[in-house]
Amino acid sequence: MNGTSSISNGSVNFDPYTPVLANYYAPSAYLRSDLESGLLESRHGERLLALPEALLRGIYTGLEYETGQAARLVLRNCGRMWGKEFFRRFAQELSDYYQKPLAELEMGVFLQSLRQAWKTHGWGLIEIDWTYKDQGVLVVSIRHSPFAAVTPPHFKRPMGFLEAGLLATWFSQLTGQDLLCVQTASEALGAESNLFVVTTAARLKEGEAWVDSGLSHEQILEKLLQPG
Amino acid sequence: MVSPLEQMLIESEARYLKSEELEHLKAYVLGWPKRQHVYRVLRERESQVVSQTLDALQKEMPDLSPPVLDLCRRHLLLLLRHSAMAMLLQDENLLKERLIEWMEEEVRLYGLQRVYEVAYRIFQQELRDHLAPGELEFIRPLITQVQVALLF
């Protein structure tokens, strides 16, 4: 135990100048801005960028204009790249902070950190539902998603391909499996929260087609959980 | 989230402070020595208050596992430290942002509600034993605020 640099499990250290590790992503500690350079960065020293709504809207409409249906694929692939980078950074930040590899963090700390990271980056409130984990399916819910909020109104299906790509890669990196993620409900279409199902790529290969054909989140979940 | 003081600076951008804002600032500064005194007392006695709370808790609930006790210890330290800072800077937002949000999730996740009802009762008593009444009144409202947020 590294009782010298932090108060953590098992150490009987009451030194008042040793920090007790908790919320790494508390906004006032995590977000830093430099007046001189006009830049934002994280407490780990990595660049952060404020993404204006106008840019997000521009990305959606620009991609649709330039690539039509392929916009979905482009967004998903961007999400995947983003997920890969975000996971790397998340793992690095937390393992530096807690002085142990990500895999050795207590589950509670890990999950809480993920929720707080999401929130502090301004991506909404994320919850992971483990109910179906034994059947190999995770349900992720994100409320107040900025990506859903700027979806152009003419889309009549969930368009969170960026987030779906991000989540797929994120959980793939975490579990070491090839996972896919499909958005099954969207705030942009009046749902209470954005719902995503995450499972192996093989089981979800029809996923987007199910969404296209108008199946609800519950119906898709039912299909995935059917034995065989 | 910004502190009330920072908020005042933001709102008074490129103008003079109004009388009531100046009064507010004055009260903040005049209260500083007393708050700093209480802050130092807390810093000195933290170790005693927390270990005695844990000892008493263990006596009352002998079945608690070492990981729960350890979590409890970390939470009590966080509680005392963040409350002390919130008191010193008169910024209750600090509690919400840095402490309550974090703790309430862990309390829920590990099902600590019942343990913490006992722990808080003991902790409040320990504070009464270690602080003079004039010191206690500075920190108690903040501790109670966290207790209410976590347990009700």
Coordinates of C-alpha atoms in Angstrom, one line a residue:
Chain A
M1 CA 0.0 0.0 0.0
N2 CA 1.3 3.4 -0.8
G3 CA 0.5 4.9 2.5
T4 CA 3.0 7.7 1.9
S5 CA 1.2 9.6 -0.9
S6 CA -2.4 8.9 -0.2
I7 CA -4.8 7.7 2.4
S8 CA -6.3 4.6 1.0
N9 CA -7.2 1.0 1.9
G10 CA -5.6 -0.4 4.9
S11 CA -3.2 2.5 5.8
V12 CA -3.5 3.8 9.3
N13 CA -2.2 7.1 8.2
F14 CA -3.9 10.2 9.7
D15 CA -1.4 12.8 8.4
P16 CA -3.5 15.8 7.8
Y17 CA -1.5 16.8 4.8
T18 CA -1.9 13.5 3.0
P19 CA -4.9 13.7 0.7
V20 CA -7.8 11.2 0.9
L21 CA -8.5 10.1 -2.6
A22 CA -12.0 10.5 -3.9
N23 CA -13.5 12.4 -6.8
Y24 CA -10.7 12.9 -9.3
Y25 CA -13.1 14.5 -11.7
A26 CA -14.6 17.1 -9.4
P27 CA -15.1 20.0 -11.9
S28 CA -13.4 22.6 -9.9
A29 CA -10.3 20.4 -9.5
Y30 CA -10.4 18.8 -13.0
L31 CA -11.0 21.7 -15.4
R32 CA -8.2 24.2 -15.6
S33 CA -8.0 27.2 -17.8
D34 CA -5.0 29.3 -18.7
L35 CA -5.8 32.9 -19.2
E36 CA -2.4 33.6 -20.8
S37 CA -2.6 31.0 -23.5
G38 CA -6.4 30.9 -23.8
L39 CA -6.4 27.1 -23.4
L40 CA -8.3 24.6 -21.3
E41 CA -6.7 21.6 -19.8
S42 CA -7.3 18.8 -17.4
R43 CA -5.6 18.5 -14.1
H44 CA -3.5 15.8 -15.8
G45 CA -2.3 18.4 -18.2
E46 CA -4.1 17.2 -21.3
R47 CA -5.8 19.6 -23.6
L48 CA -9.6 20.0 -23.4
L49 CA -11.8 21.6 -25.9
A50 CA -15.1 23.2 -25.4
L51 CA -17.3 21.9 -28.2
P52 CA -19.9 24.5 -29.2
E53 CA -23.4 23.3 -30.1
A54 CA -23.1 25.1 -33.4
L55 CA -20.1 22.9 -34.4
L56 CA -21.9 19.7 -33.4
R57 CA -24.9 20.7 -35.5
G58 CA -22.6 21.6 -38.3
I59 CA -21.0 18.1 -38.1
Y60 CA -24.4 16.4 -38.3
T61 CA -25.7 18.4 -41.2
G62 CA -22.3 18.6 -43.0
L63 CA -21.8 14.9 -42.9
E64 CA -25.3 14.2 -44.0
Y65 CA -24.9 16.6 -46.9
E66 CA -21.6 15.2 -48.0
T67 CA -22.0 11.5 -47.4
G68 CA -25.7 10.8 -47.0
Q69 CA -26.4 7.4 -45.3
A70 CA -22.7 6.9 -44.8
A71 CA -22.7 9.7 -42.2
R72 CA -23.7 7.0 -39.6
L73 CA -20.6 5.0 -40.4
V74 CA -18.4 8.0 -40.3
L75 CA -19.8 9.1 -36.9
R76 CA -19.5 5.6 -35.5
N77 CA -15.9 5.4 -36.6
C78 CA -15.1 8.8 -35.1
G79 CA -16.7 7.6 -31.9
R80 CA -14.5 4.5 -32.0
M81 CA -11.3 6.6 -32.3
W82 CA -12.6 8.9 -29.6
G83 CA -13.4 6.0 -27.3
K84 CA -9.9 4.6 -27.8
E85 CA -8.3 7.8 -26.8
F86 CA -10.7 8.5 -24.0
F87 CA -10.1 5.1 -22.5
R88 CA -6.4 5.6 -22.7
R89 CA -6.7 8.9 -20.9
F90 CA -9.1 7.7 -18.3
A91 CA -7.0 4.7 -17.4
Q92 CA -3.9 6.8 -17.3
E93 CA -5.5 9.5 -15.1
L94 CA -7.0 7.1 -12.6
S95 CA -4.0 4.8 -12.3
D96 CA -1.7 7.8 -11.8
Y97 CA -4.1 9.2 -9.2
Y98 CA -4.8 6.0 -7.3
Q99 CA -1.2 4.7 -7.9
K100 CA -2.4 1.3 -9.2
P101 CA -3.5 -0.1 -12.5
L102 CA -7.1 0.4 -13.6
A103 CA -7.8 -3.3 -13.2
E104 CA -7.0 -3.2 -9.5
L105 CA -9.3 -0.3 -8.7
E106 CA -12.4 -1.1 -6.6
M107 CA -15.4 -1.5 -8.8
G108 CA -17.2 1.3 -6.9
V109 CA -14.4 3.8 -7.4
F110 CA -14.1 2.8 -11.1
L111 CA -17.8 3.2 -11.8
Q112 CA -18.1 6.4 -9.9
S113 CA -15.1 7.9 -11.7
L114 CA -16.7 7.0 -15.0
R115 CA -19.9 8.8 -14.1
Q116 CA -18.1 11.8 -12.8
A117 CA -15.8 12.0 -15.8
W118 CA -18.8 11.9 -18.1
K119 CA -20.5 14.6 -16.1
T120 CA -17.5 16.9 -15.8
H121 CA -16.8 16.7 -19.6
G122 CA -20.4 17.8 -20.2
W123 CA -21.6 14.7 -21.8
G124 CA -24.6 14.1 -19.5
L125 CA -25.4 11.6 -16.8
I126 CA -24.3 8.1 -17.5
E127 CA -25.6 5.0 -15.7
I128 CA -24.7 1.4 -16.4
D129 CA -27.3 -1.3 -15.9
W130 CA -25.7 -4.6 -15.1
T131 CA -29.0 -6.6 -14.8
Y132 CA -28.2 -8.7 -17.9
K133 CA -24.4 -9.0 -17.4
D134 CA -24.7 -12.8 -16.9
Q135 CA -26.2 -13.0 -20.4
G136 CA -23.5 -10.8 -21.7
V137 CA -25.5 -7.7 -22.3
L138 CA -25.0 -4.3 -20.8
V139 CA -27.5 -1.4 -21.0
V140 CA -26.1 2.1 -20.8
S141 CA -28.3 5.0 -20.1
I142 CA -27.3 8.6 -20.8
R143 CA -29.5 11.5 -19.8
H144 CA -29.1 15.1 -20.9
S145 CA -26.9 14.0 -23.8
P146 CA -25.6 17.1 -25.7
F147 CA -25.2 14.8 -28.8
A148 CA -28.9 13.9 -28.7
A149 CA -29.9 17.5 -28.0
V150 CA -28.5 18.8 -31.3
T151 CA -29.8 16.0 -33.5
P152 CA -31.5 17.6 -36.5
P153 CA -35.3 17.2 -36.1
H154 CA -35.8 15.4 -39.4
F155 CA -34.1 12.2 -38.1
K156 CA -36.7 9.7 -37.0
R157 CA -34.4 7.2 -35.5
P158 CA -31.7 7.4 -32.8
M159 CA -28.6 9.1 -34.2
G160 CA -26.1 8.8 -31.4
F161 CA -23.6 6.9 -33.5
L162 CA -20.8 9.0 -32.0
E163 CA -21.6 7.9 -28.5
A164 CA -22.4 4.3 -29.6
G165 CA -18.9 4.1 -31.2
L166 CA -17.4 5.6 -28.1
L167 CA -19.1 3.2 -25.8
A168 CA -18.4 0.2 -28.0
T169 CA -14.6 0.9 -28.0
W170 CA -14.6 1.9 -24.3
F171 CA -16.1 -1.4 -23.2
S172 CA -14.1 -3.4 -25.7
Q173 CA -10.9 -1.9 -24.2
L174 CA -12.2 -2.6 -20.7
T175 CA -13.2 -6.2 -21.3
G176 CA -10.7 -7.2 -24.0
Q177 CA -13.6 -8.4 -26.1
D178 CA -14.9 -7.2 -29.5
L179 CA -18.0 -5.4 -28.5
L180 CA -20.6 -3.5 -30.4
C181 CA -23.0 -0.9 -29.2
V182 CA -26.4 0.2 -30.7
Q183 CA -28.5 3.1 -29.5
T184 CA -32.1 1.9 -29.0
A185 CA -33.8 5.0 -27.6
S186 CA -33.1 8.7 -27.9
E187 CA -34.0 11.8 -26.0
A188 CA -34.3 13.5 -29.4
L189 CA -37.3 11.3 -30.1
G190 CA -38.9 11.9 -26.8
A191 CA -37.5 9.1 -24.7
E192 CA -36.7 9.8 -21.1
S193 CA -33.0 8.9 -21.6
N194 CA -30.7 7.7 -24.4
L195 CA -30.4 3.9 -24.1
F196 CA -27.6 1.9 -25.6
V197 CA -27.1 -1.9 -25.6
V198 CA -23.6 -3.2 -25.6
T199 CA -22.7 -6.8 -26.4
T200 CA -20.5 -8.9 -28.6
A201 CA -20.3 -7.8 -32.2
A202 CA -21.7 -11.2 -33.5
R203 CA -24.9 -10.8 -31.5
L204 CA -25.5 -7.3 -32.4
K205 CA -24.8 -7.5 -36.2
E206 CA -28.5 -7.0 -36.9
G207 CA -28.8 -4.4 -34.3
E208 CA -29.0 -1.3 -36.5
A209 CA -31.4 -3.0 -38.8
W210 CA -33.7 -3.8 -35.9
V211 CA -33.6 -0.1 -34.9
D212 CA -34.3 0.9 -38.6
S213 CA -37.3 -1.4 -38.6
G214 CA -38.7 0.5 -35.7
L215 CA -38.2 -2.0 -32.9
S216 CA -38.2 -0.5 -29.4
H217 CA -35.5 -0.8 -26.8
E218 CA -37.5 -3.5 -24.9
Q219 CA -38.0 -5.5 -28.1
I220 CA -34.4 -5.4 -29.0
L221 CA -33.3 -6.4 -25.6
E222 CA -35.8 -9.3 -25.7
K223 CA -34.3 -10.5 -29.0
L224 CA -30.8 -10.3 -27.6
L225 CA -31.7 -12.2 -24.5
Q226 CA -33.4 -15.0 -26.3
P227 CA -31.5 -18.2 -25.8
G228 CA -29.7 -19.6 -28.9
Chain B
M1 CA -19.8 25.9 -9.6
V2 CA -18.2 29.0 -8.1
S3 CA -18.1 30.2 -4.5
P4 CA -20.4 33.0 -3.3
L5 CA -17.4 35.3 -3.2
E6 CA -16.4 34.5 -6.7
Q7 CA -20.0 34.9 -7.8
M8 CA -20.0 38.4 -6.3
L9 CA -16.8 39.2 -8.3
I10 CA -18.5 38.0 -11.5
E11 CA -21.6 40.0 -10.9
S12 CA -19.8 43.1 -10.0
E13 CA -17.8 43.1 -13.2
A14 CA -16.5 46.6 -14.1
R15 CA -18.5 48.3 -11.4
Y16 CA -18.1 49.2 -7.7
L17 CA -19.5 46.9 -5.1
K18 CA -22.9 47.9 -3.7
S19 CA -23.1 48.6 0.1
E20 CA -24.6 45.2 0.8
E21 CA -21.9 43.5 -1.2
L22 CA -19.2 45.4 0.7
E23 CA -20.9 44.4 4.0
H24 CA -20.9 40.8 2.9
L25 CA -17.2 41.0 2.1
K26 CA -16.5 42.7 5.4
A27 CA -18.4 40.0 7.4
Y28 CA -16.3 37.4 5.5
V29 CA -13.1 39.0 6.4
L30 CA -14.0 39.8 10.0
G31 CA -15.1 36.2 10.5
W32 CA -11.9 34.9 9.2
P33 CA -9.8 34.7 12.4
K34 CA -12.4 32.7 14.2
R35 CA -13.0 30.4 11.3
Q36 CA -9.2 29.9 10.9
H37 CA -9.0 29.0 14.6
V38 CA -11.7 26.3 14.2
Y39 CA -10.1 25.1 11.1
R40 CA -6.8 24.6 12.9
V41 CA -8.5 22.8 15.8
L42 CA -10.1 20.4 13.4
R43 CA -6.9 19.7 11.7
E44 CA -5.2 19.0 15.0
R45 CA -7.9 16.8 16.4
E46 CA -9.0 15.0 13.2
S47 CA -7.0 11.9 14.0
Q48 CA -8.5 11.5 17.5
V49 CA -12.0 12.3 16.5
V50 CA -11.9 9.8 13.6
S51 CA -10.2 7.0 15.4
Q52 CA -12.4 7.3 18.4
T53 CA -15.5 7.3 16.2
L54 CA -14.3 4.1 14.5
D55 CA -13.5 2.4 17.8
A56 CA -17.0 3.2 19.2
L57 CA -18.6 2.2 15.9
Q58 CA -16.8 -1.2 16.1
K59 CA -18.0 -1.7 19.6
E60 CA -21.5 -1.0 18.6
M61 CA -21.4 -3.0 15.4
P62 CA -18.8 -5.7 15.9
D63 CA -19.7 -7.4 12.6
L64 CA -18.4 -4.7 10.3
S65 CA -15.8 -6.0 7.9
P66 CA -12.4 -4.4 7.5
P67 CA -13.2 -3.0 4.1
V68 CA -16.4 -1.3 5.4
L69 CA -14.5 0.1 8.3
D70 CA -11.8 1.4 6.0
L71 CA -14.4 3.0 3.7
C72 CA -16.0 4.5 6.8
R73 CA -12.6 5.9 7.9
R74 CA -12.0 7.5 4.5
H75 CA -15.5 8.9 4.4
L76 CA -15.1 10.4 7.9
L77 CA -11.8 12.0 6.9
L78 CA -13.3 13.4 3.7
L79 CA -16.3 14.7 5.7
L80 CA -14.2 16.5 8.2
R81 CA -11.7 17.9 5.7
H82 CA -14.3 19.2 3.2
S83 CA -16.5 20.5 5.9
A84 CA -13.5 22.4 7.4
M85 CA -12.7 23.9 4.0
A86 CA -16.3 24.8 3.3
M87 CA -16.5 26.4 6.7
L88 CA -13.2 28.3 6.2
L89 CA -14.2 29.7 2.8
Q90 CA -17.9 29.9 3.6
D91 CA -18.6 27.9 0.5
E92 CA -21.2 25.2 0.9
N93 CA -21.0 24.3 -2.8
L94 CA -17.7 22.6 -2.1
L95 CA -19.5 20.1 0.0
K96 CA -21.9 19.2 -2.8
E97 CA -19.4 19.1 -5.5
R98 CA -16.6 17.3 -3.8
L99 CA -18.2 15.3 -1.1
I100 CA -21.9 14.6 -1.2
E101 CA -22.0 13.5 -4.8
W102 CA -19.2 11.1 -4.2
M103 CA -20.3 9.8 -0.9
E104 CA -23.9 9.3 -1.6
E105 CA -23.1 7.0 -4.4
E106 CA -20.7 4.9 -2.4
V107 CA -23.2 4.7 0.5
R108 CA -25.9 3.4 -1.9
L109 CA -23.5 1.1 -3.7
Y110 CA -22.2 -0.6 -0.6
G111 CA -25.5 -0.4 1.3
L112 CA -24.0 1.7 4.2
Q113 CA -27.2 3.5 5.2
R114 CA -27.6 1.6 8.5
V115 CA -24.0 1.7 9.4
Y116 CA -23.9 5.5 8.8
E117 CA -26.9 6.2 10.9
V118 CA -24.9 4.8 13.8
A119 CA -21.5 6.3 12.7
Y120 CA -23.0 9.8 12.4
R121 CA -24.5 9.7 15.8
I122 CA -21.2 8.7 17.3
F123 CA -19.2 11.2 15.2
Q124 CA -21.5 14.1 16.3
Q125 CA -20.9 13.1 19.9
E126 CA -17.1 12.9 19.3
L127 CA -17.2 16.4 17.9
R128 CA -19.1 17.6 20.9
D129 CA -16.4 16.0 23.1
H130 CA -13.5 17.5 21.2
L131 CA -14.6 21.0 20.4
A132 CA -15.7 23.9 22.6
P133 CA -19.4 24.9 22.1
G134 CA -18.3 28.1 20.3
E135 CA -16.2 26.0 17.9
L136 CA -18.7 23.3 17.4
E137 CA -21.3 25.7 16.1
F138 CA -19.1 26.6 13.1
I139 CA -18.7 23.1 11.8
R140 CA -21.9 21.4 12.9
P141 CA -24.3 22.8 10.4
L142 CA -22.0 21.5 7.6
I143 CA -21.7 18.1 9.0
T144 CA -25.4 17.9 9.5
Q145 CA -26.0 19.1 6.0
V146 CA -24.0 16.1 4.7
Q147 CA -25.7 13.8 7.1
V148 CA -29.2 14.9 5.9
A149 CA -28.1 14.5 2.2
L150 CA -26.8 11.0 2.8
L151 CA -29.3 9.5 5.1
F152 CA -32.7 11.0 4.3

